[in-house]
Short mmCIF file of C-alpha atoms in Angstrom, two decimals:
data_model
loop_
_atom_site.label_atom_id
_atom_site.label_comp_id
_atom_site.label_asym_id
_atom_site.label_seq_id
_atom_site.Cartn_x
_atom_site.Cartn_y
_atom_site.Cartn_z
CA UNK A 1 0.00 0.00 0.00
CA UNK A 2 2.52 2.61 -1.11
CA UNK A 3 0.04 5.32 -2.21
CA UNK A 4 2.04 8.46 -3.04
CA UNK A 5 5.83 8.15 -2.76
CA UNK A 6 8.13 11.17 -2.71
CA UNK A 7 11.90 11.19 -3.00
CA UNK A 8 14.09 12.39 -1.46
CA UNK A 9 12.72 12.94 2.06
CA UNK A 10 15.34 15.56 2.94
CA UNK A 11 17.69 17.70 0.89
CA UNK A 12 20.02 20.63 1.47
CA UNK A 13 21.04 22.75 -1.50
CA UNK A 14 23.19 25.78 -2.05
CA UNK A 15 21.73 28.86 -3.69
CA UNK A 16 21.82 28.47 -7.46
CA UNK A 17 21.89 24.68 -7.51
CA UNK A 18 19.25 22.73 -9.37
CA UNK A 19 17.23 19.78 -8.18
CA UNK A 20 14.31 17.57 -9.18
CA UNK A 21 11.81 16.27 -6.65
CA UNK A 22 10.25 12.98 -7.64
CA UNK A 23 6.69 11.81 -7.02
CA UNK A 24 4.99 8.57 -7.99
CA UNK A 25 1.52 7.21 -7.22
CA UNK A 26 0.23 3.67 -7.59
CA UNK A 27 -3.50 4.38 -7.31
CA UNK A 28 -4.09 4.91 -11.04
CA UNK A 29 -5.12 8.50 -10.36
CA UNK A 30 -5.48 10.93 -13.22
CA UNK A 31 -4.69 14.14 -11.35
CA UNK A 32 -1.49 15.05 -9.53
CA UNK A 33 -0.41 18.15 -7.60
CA UNK A 34 2.63 19.84 -6.08
CA UNK A 35 2.26 22.01 -2.98
CA UNK A 36 4.61 23.83 -0.68
CA UNK A 37 3.92 24.17 3.04
CA UNK A 38 5.27 27.11 4.99
CA UNK A 39 4.56 27.97 8.65
CA UNK A 40 1.32 29.89 9.11
CA UNK A 41 0.50 29.78 5.39
CA UNK A 42 -1.12 26.40 4.92
CA UNK A 43 -0.50 24.65 1.63
CA UNK A 44 -0.04 26.59 -1.57
CA UNK A 45 -0.44 24.98 -4.96
CA UNK A 46 2.61 25.24 -7.20
CA UNK A 47 1.51 23.24 -10.26
CA UNK A 48 -1.01 20.57 -11.03
CA UNK A 49 -1.66 18.04 -13.76
CA UNK A 50 -5.29 17.24 -14.38
CA UNK A 51 -4.37 14.30 -16.60
CA UNK A 52 -1.40 12.73 -18.30
CA UNK A 53 0.05 15.15 -20.82
CA UNK A 54 -1.31 18.34 -19.23
CA UNK A 55 0.11 20.69 -16.62
CA UNK A 56 -1.18 24.00 -15.25
CA UNK A 57 0.16 26.70 -12.98
CA UNK A 58 -1.14 27.02 -9.46
CA UNK A 59 -0.87 29.88 -7.01
CA UNK A 60 2.95 30.06 -6.71
CA UNK A 61 4.60 28.65 -9.88
CA UNK A 62 7.52 31.08 -10.23
CA UNK A 63 10.92 29.40 -9.95
CA UNK A 64 9.54 25.91 -10.61
CA UNK A 65 8.91 23.61 -13.55
CA UNK A 66 7.07 20.32 -13.70
CA UNK A 67 6.93 17.24 -15.87
CA UNK A 68 4.13 14.69 -16.00
CA UNK A 69 6.31 11.85 -17.16
CA UNK A 70 3.48 9.32 -17.37
CA UNK A 71 0.29 8.61 -15.46
CA UNK A 72 2.21 7.53 -12.35
CA UNK A 73 4.94 10.15 -12.12
CA UNK A 74 4.94 13.93 -11.66
CA UNK A 75 8.26 15.67 -10.98
CA UNK A 76 9.02 19.18 -9.73
CA UNK A 77 12.22 20.93 -10.76
CA UNK A 78 14.00 23.89 -9.21
CA UNK A 79 16.33 25.23 -11.90
CA UNK A 80 18.20 27.72 -9.71
CA UNK A 81 17.34 27.30 -6.05
CA UNK A 82 16.80 30.37 -3.87
CA UNK A 83 16.56 30.61 -0.04
CA UNK A 84 12.88 31.62 -0.45
CA UNK A 85 12.24 28.11 -1.76
CA UNK A 86 13.16 26.56 1.58
CA UNK A 87 9.98 24.69 2.45
CA UNK A 88 8.31 21.33 2.79
CA UNK A 89 7.05 20.10 -0.57
CA UNK A 90 4.10 17.75 -0.88
CA UNK A 91 2.91 15.79 -3.85
CA UNK A 92 -0.70 14.66 -4.00
CA UNK A 93 -2.92 12.74 -6.37
CA UNK A 94 -6.63 12.31 -6.88
CA UNK A 95 -9.12 10.67 -9.17
CA UNK A 96 -10.41 12.78 -12.03
CA UNK A 97 -13.01 15.37 -11.08
CA UNK A 98 -12.77 18.54 -9.06
CA UNK A 99 -14.60 17.17 -6.02
CA UNK A 100 -12.26 14.27 -5.32
CA UNK A 101 -10.22 14.12 -2.12
CA UNK A 102 -6.47 14.28 -2.49
CA UNK A 103 -3.98 11.68 -1.28
CA UNK A 104 -0.65 13.02 -0.06
CA UNK A 105 2.92 11.80 0.11
CA UNK A 106 4.99 12.31 3.25
CA UNK A 107 6.79 15.35 1.88
CA UNK A 108 10.29 16.48 0.96
CA UNK A 109 12.00 18.84 3.41
CA UNK A 110 14.16 21.16 1.35
CA UNK A 111 16.62 23.71 2.74
CA UNK A 112 18.37 26.23 0.52
CA UNK A 113 21.46 27.83 2.05
CA UNK B 1 -9.43 36.23 -3.99
CA UNK B 2 -10.64 33.24 -2.07
CA UNK B 3 -9.49 32.92 1.50
CA UNK B 4 -9.75 30.14 4.07
CA UNK B 5 -8.86 31.00 7.66
CA UNK B 6 -8.32 28.99 10.84
CA UNK B 7 -6.99 29.78 14.26
CA UNK B 8 -3.42 28.57 14.64
CA UNK B 9 -3.54 26.74 17.97
CA UNK B 10 -5.96 24.83 20.20
CA UNK B 11 -5.20 23.07 23.45
CA UNK B 12 -7.63 20.68 25.20
CA UNK B 13 -7.51 18.09 27.96
CA UNK B 14 -7.79 14.41 27.17
CA UNK B 15 -11.43 13.32 27.21
CA UNK B 16 -12.79 16.79 26.45
CA UNK B 17 -14.31 17.79 23.11
CA UNK B 18 -12.29 19.81 20.61
CA UNK B 19 -13.85 22.25 18.17
CA UNK B 20 -11.75 23.48 15.27
CA UNK B 21 -13.18 26.33 13.24
CA UNK B 22 -12.74 27.45 9.65
CA UNK B 23 -14.12 30.42 7.73
CA UNK B 24 -14.05 30.87 3.99
CA UNK B 25 -14.93 33.67 1.63
CA UNK B 26 -16.02 32.05 -1.63
CA UNK B 27 -19.72 31.30 -1.63
CA UNK B 28 -19.36 28.97 -4.61
CA UNK B 29 -17.58 26.35 -2.50
CA UNK B 30 -19.30 23.06 -3.16
CA UNK B 31 -17.18 20.56 -1.25
CA UNK B 32 -15.45 21.13 2.05
CA UNK B 33 -12.86 18.78 3.53
CA UNK B 34 -11.01 18.23 6.78
CA UNK B 35 -7.49 16.81 6.69
CA UNK B 36 -5.18 15.73 9.53
CA UNK B 37 -1.40 16.06 9.43
CA UNK B 38 0.70 14.17 11.95
CA UNK B 39 4.35 15.15 12.55
CA UNK B 40 6.63 14.31 9.64
CA UNK B 41 3.78 13.09 7.46
CA UNK B 42 1.55 14.30 4.69
CA UNK B 43 -2.11 15.21 5.00
CA UNK B 44 -4.69 12.49 5.47
CA UNK B 45 -8.35 12.96 4.61
CA UNK B 46 -10.49 12.85 7.75
CA UNK B 47 -13.95 13.68 6.54
CA UNK B 48 -15.85 15.92 4.17
CA UNK B 49 -19.23 17.61 3.74
CA UNK B 50 -21.16 18.75 0.70
CA UNK B 51 -22.44 22.30 0.61
CA UNK B 52 -26.07 21.14 0.62
CA UNK B 53 -25.62 19.55 4.05
CA UNK B 54 -25.66 21.21 7.49
CA UNK B 55 -24.10 18.43 9.50
CA UNK B 56 -22.27 15.18 9.07
CA UNK B 57 -21.34 12.74 11.82
CA UNK B 58 -18.65 10.09 11.51
CA UNK B 59 -17.91 8.24 14.77
CA UNK B 60 -16.15 10.79 17.04
CA UNK B 61 -16.15 13.45 14.33
CA UNK B 62 -18.96 15.93 13.69
CA UNK B 63 -18.76 18.47 10.88
CA UNK B 64 -21.05 21.50 10.98
CA UNK B 65 -21.55 23.83 8.04
CA UNK B 66 -23.17 27.26 8.24
CA UNK B 67 -23.37 28.42 4.64
CA UNK B 68 -24.89 31.77 5.51
CA UNK B 69 -21.91 32.68 7.69
CA UNK B 70 -19.43 30.66 5.54
CA UNK B 71 -18.29 28.84 8.63
CA UNK B 72 -17.18 25.23 8.94
CA UNK B 73 -16.31 23.42 12.15
CA UNK B 74 -14.90 20.05 13.14
CA UNK B 75 -15.81 18.65 16.54
CA UNK B 76 -13.81 15.76 17.96
CA UNK B 77 -15.55 14.04 20.85
CA UNK B 78 -13.58 12.39 23.68
CA UNK B 79 -10.30 13.81 22.39
CA UNK B 80 -7.31 11.50 22.80
CA UNK B 81 -3.56 12.18 22.81
CA UNK B 82 -3.40 10.49 19.40
CA UNK B 83 -5.56 13.29 18.05
CA UNK B 84 -2.70 15.77 18.55
CA UNK B 85 -1.90 16.98 15.01
CA UNK B 86 -2.46 19.86 12.62
CA UNK B 87 -5.94 20.00 11.13
CA UNK B 88 -6.60 21.67 7.79
CA UNK B 89 -9.89 22.59 6.24
CA UNK B 90 -9.99 22.73 2.45
CA UNK B 91 -12.61 24.09 0.12
CA UNK B 92 -13.09 23.53 -3.56
CA UNK B 93 -14.25 26.58 -5.42
CA UNK B 94 -15.68 26.44 -8.90
CA UNK B 95 -16.12 30.12 -9.64
CA UNK B 96 -14.12 30.50 -12.82
CA UNK B 97 -11.04 28.30 -12.56
CA UNK B 98 -11.19 25.27 -10.33
CA UNK B 99 -9.29 25.82 -7.08
CA UNK B 100 -8.63 23.59 -4.10
CA UNK B 101 -7.76 25.93 -1.25
CA UNK B 102 -6.36 24.90 2.12
CA UNK B 103 -6.69 26.82 5.34
CA UNK B 104 -3.66 27.78 7.39
CA UNK B 105 -4.06 24.78 9.70
CA UNK B 106 -4.89 24.49 13.42
CA UNK B 107 -2.37 22.77 15.67
CA UNK B 108 -4.29 20.72 18.24
CA UNK B 109 -2.45 19.79 21.42
CA UNK B 110 -4.11 17.26 23.73
CA UNK B 111 -2.97 17.38 27.35
CA UNK B 112 -2.99 14.15 29.35
#
């Protein structure tokens, strides 16, 4: 019962370095999401993919890119990391349809020095 | 824009009831969810309510929805130490572009 798997769990980067966060789900869900969680701000949507082959910007997309590699995998890339991107990143997936609950991974804790 | 607000902290004694509140601004919200986040983990769906309902009960959990005041609450009866976590409400708005918006989260601490 893996559900949504995120790798890595922790990462420290230097300013300007690049990195890709990986996410895979085994629930055959159509939709996948990337969020960042910061203290006192809840979760903010970075990008989402309603279905394989499509991606859309969320609330805070600047500084990030995404790739929906196939139905299972949705990656998030930081091309040139900045200290403001220090956060906990969560990947989620859901069945198709706007009313579906989302299933979350355990997060990637990313620090940018 | 749409906004979903919660108080940041709540502390209760074991065995008491906890009430976590959430207010939202978008009247087009059709589905409202409660999620629980335990330390070091992602969010887990707890329960949900449709906008045409006033109340939903699920074992120790009771969700109340006041659409007029745009107020959602989660009541946990007989609160246990295992209930200590951060609780997020989330609303789905369908005015224009679809949006799934999370509240800021309420950290519940249960005292033994």
